[in-house]
């Protein structure tokens, strides 16, 4: 059946055999509509290719049905998984997901400034961003609630892990294996987004201090390249470390590349541990601290959906657990180590 | 300065010292407004926290300022990079990006059916999806143009690579090195999205046929796991291949994991080639066919922005080039091969 040229809400009501207000409530996802009735209305609307004018409807409900998700990057594994988690939960809430990549603090500021000019959203989910008080306040003035994903902000709805505790545990694992010369690869760049990075470094430093071991931190740019550069530096000092803790799996992978090209066996010559629990860590048998990224996305979307549905602010603090996945890249150090010759395969 | 409670367009006009219609045109991004004037208006609007009612404005312009991007997955490297490319270009056009993950044909169908009920968009970009004629027609009835990214559709705006030609070239490379027992790892699953996969397989089969070599295709599920399963099968036949062409880098990485765990040296024991040119292929020194994924995203967004701005349909066919990146994972086959003992390091 060909759809009418411009079907109206009354056409949907007639086809579904319900009142106009029932159609309106069903299409908005408002409560008080029986599931079967709602399905009827949705089917009738779909059959007629009825187009809800969100603009008009939002004048009534004050809702746009959209969530803005801000990410510093779209490419890394972490963000794809987090977005997939959010997408799943937002679909269940019938909310649409606008995605903005704000690659640095300046872009973020530009986004926040341009918000009044953009299509409205009901809520903002900030993923792994360091929104400062000024930026949060600017969003407040627009009346937009902000949910923090992968960042803990006191008094604000946040989903996060205990980065410090997890990093302390990973460092403790290396100490327990007998390592004492443990280096930490830390990254910093111009994005200004560095919350997790700082927290993890703190955990490493705490564990080293508790063990009376000397911390050894190298800072490089983020990503594979930073990991590779850092590993190069670590292999160039007079007493190279016997173990390396990289602040993320991405960074660890750059370090692994250098070790592979140097024909240094892992873990015989050097132990390596990452952070994230990415698919690639598994492929490379990398010991890592796994965080539940998909679940973080789901939970952040859930907080956002709740805020939108109830219209009530939230201060929920959702801490999710991490897991140390011990794989082949970490082992007790060899008594006698010589980085200048190729290590023999373990027997 | 505290913003007014509910600033109106006239407040913006007064502050910027321009007419109401100039404000309207500037905020809509309509032509005929000098850049300096436009900037003035945007600044005034930002300072007042003026909120454009897109709903109201779209009644006038017929535009929503939003593009829907449909992807089968959010997690794989490919989609993150493509989205990053789109995001960059859409921002320049001041278009917002709604992202929907439609993991299989059924979900895609659900999305298309629900479109009339969702917030309106001006254009849909379908990334690596096989929209069938019926689904395309359904979008047509809604008056929504569709841009295809990473899929060639005749008569429709499409951005794509020559998968068949690129796969033929990669296979030819292995043949030129002296391989004749070349296996192809092909994936198929329940998503129904398989266009690139089919095209690449065809290129492999063409090159093998031209060389008079026997094709040897194994099909498994997608991703790392599929690659690992396929490699296991290939290592279990009576005459294992001397080279393996995996339809994607992800699949190749699963195969590499099996080879590493089997202590088979690459490329001495077996050559491996992938497809995509992902970051991880570089990290693992994997020979691969690189496709310009970011650029594909940019170009698809550009087609979408053009269609939205001009209101004219497009049939642009944008073919982007691929590059064979020869790395350490492919080499001429050894005369005598014995997969049952560990291959010695090359001297």
PDB file of C-alpha atoms in Angstrom, chain A residues 30 43 45 53 68-69 74 89 99 102 113 115 120 133 144 174 177 179 220 233 246 267 269 275 282 308 311 313 342:
ATOM      1  CA  UNK A  30       5.400   8.421  27.505  1.00  0.00           C
ATOM      2  CA  UNK A  43       2.885  -0.242  13.313  1.00  0.00           C
ATOM      3  CA  UNK A  45       2.671   4.993  11.976  1.00  0.00           C
ATOM      4  CA  UNK A  53       8.073  16.383  13.885  1.00  0.00           C
ATOM      5  CA  UNK A  68      25.138  14.032  22.597  1.00  0.00           C
ATOM      6  CA  UNK A  69      28.156  11.831  23.152  1.00  0.00           C
ATOM      7  CA  UNK A  74      36.805   8.006  17.490  1.00  0.00           C
ATOM      8  CA  UNK A  89      21.270   0.984  25.860  1.00  0.00           C
ATOM      9  CA  UNK A  99      28.472  11.752  18.297  1.00  0.00           C
ATOM     10  CA  UNK A 102      36.408  16.875  20.240  1.00  0.00           C
ATOM     11  CA  UNK A 113      30.255  27.330  22.982  1.00  0.00           C
ATOM     12  CA  UNK A 115      25.836  24.214  21.771  1.00  0.00           C
ATOM     13  CA  UNK A 120      19.137  20.586  21.056  1.00  0.00           C
ATOM     14  CA  UNK A 133      34.383  23.570  36.121  1.00  0.00           C
ATOM     15  CA  UNK A 144      21.891  20.313  29.997  1.00  0.00           C
ATOM     16  CA  UNK A 174      55.241  -7.269  38.992  1.00  0.00           C
ATOM     17  CA  UNK A 177      57.054 -11.750  40.699  1.00  0.00           C
ATOM     18  CA  UNK A 179      60.830  -7.362  39.773  1.00  0.00           C
ATOM     19  CA  UNK A 220      56.011  10.213  25.667  1.00  0.00           C
ATOM     20  CA  UNK A 233      64.555   5.162  25.751  1.00  0.00           C
ATOM     21  CA  UNK A 246      52.441   0.786  29.986  1.00  0.00           C
ATOM     22  CA  UNK A 267      58.825 -12.274  29.114  1.00  0.00           C
ATOM     23  CA  UNK A 269      64.190 -10.571  28.564  1.00  0.00           C
ATOM     24  CA  UNK A 275      45.988  -1.510  30.715  1.00  0.00           C
ATOM     25  CA  UNK A 282      44.569 -10.918  23.910  1.00  0.00           C
ATOM     26  CA  UNK A 308      15.935  12.295  30.488  1.00  0.00           C
ATOM     27  CA  UNK A 311      13.725  14.902  34.447  1.00  0.00           C
ATOM     28  CA  UNK A 313      19.219  15.343  38.220  1.00  0.00           C
ATOM     29  CA  UNK A 342      69.381 -12.470  22.305  1.00  0.00           C
TER      30      UNK A 342
END
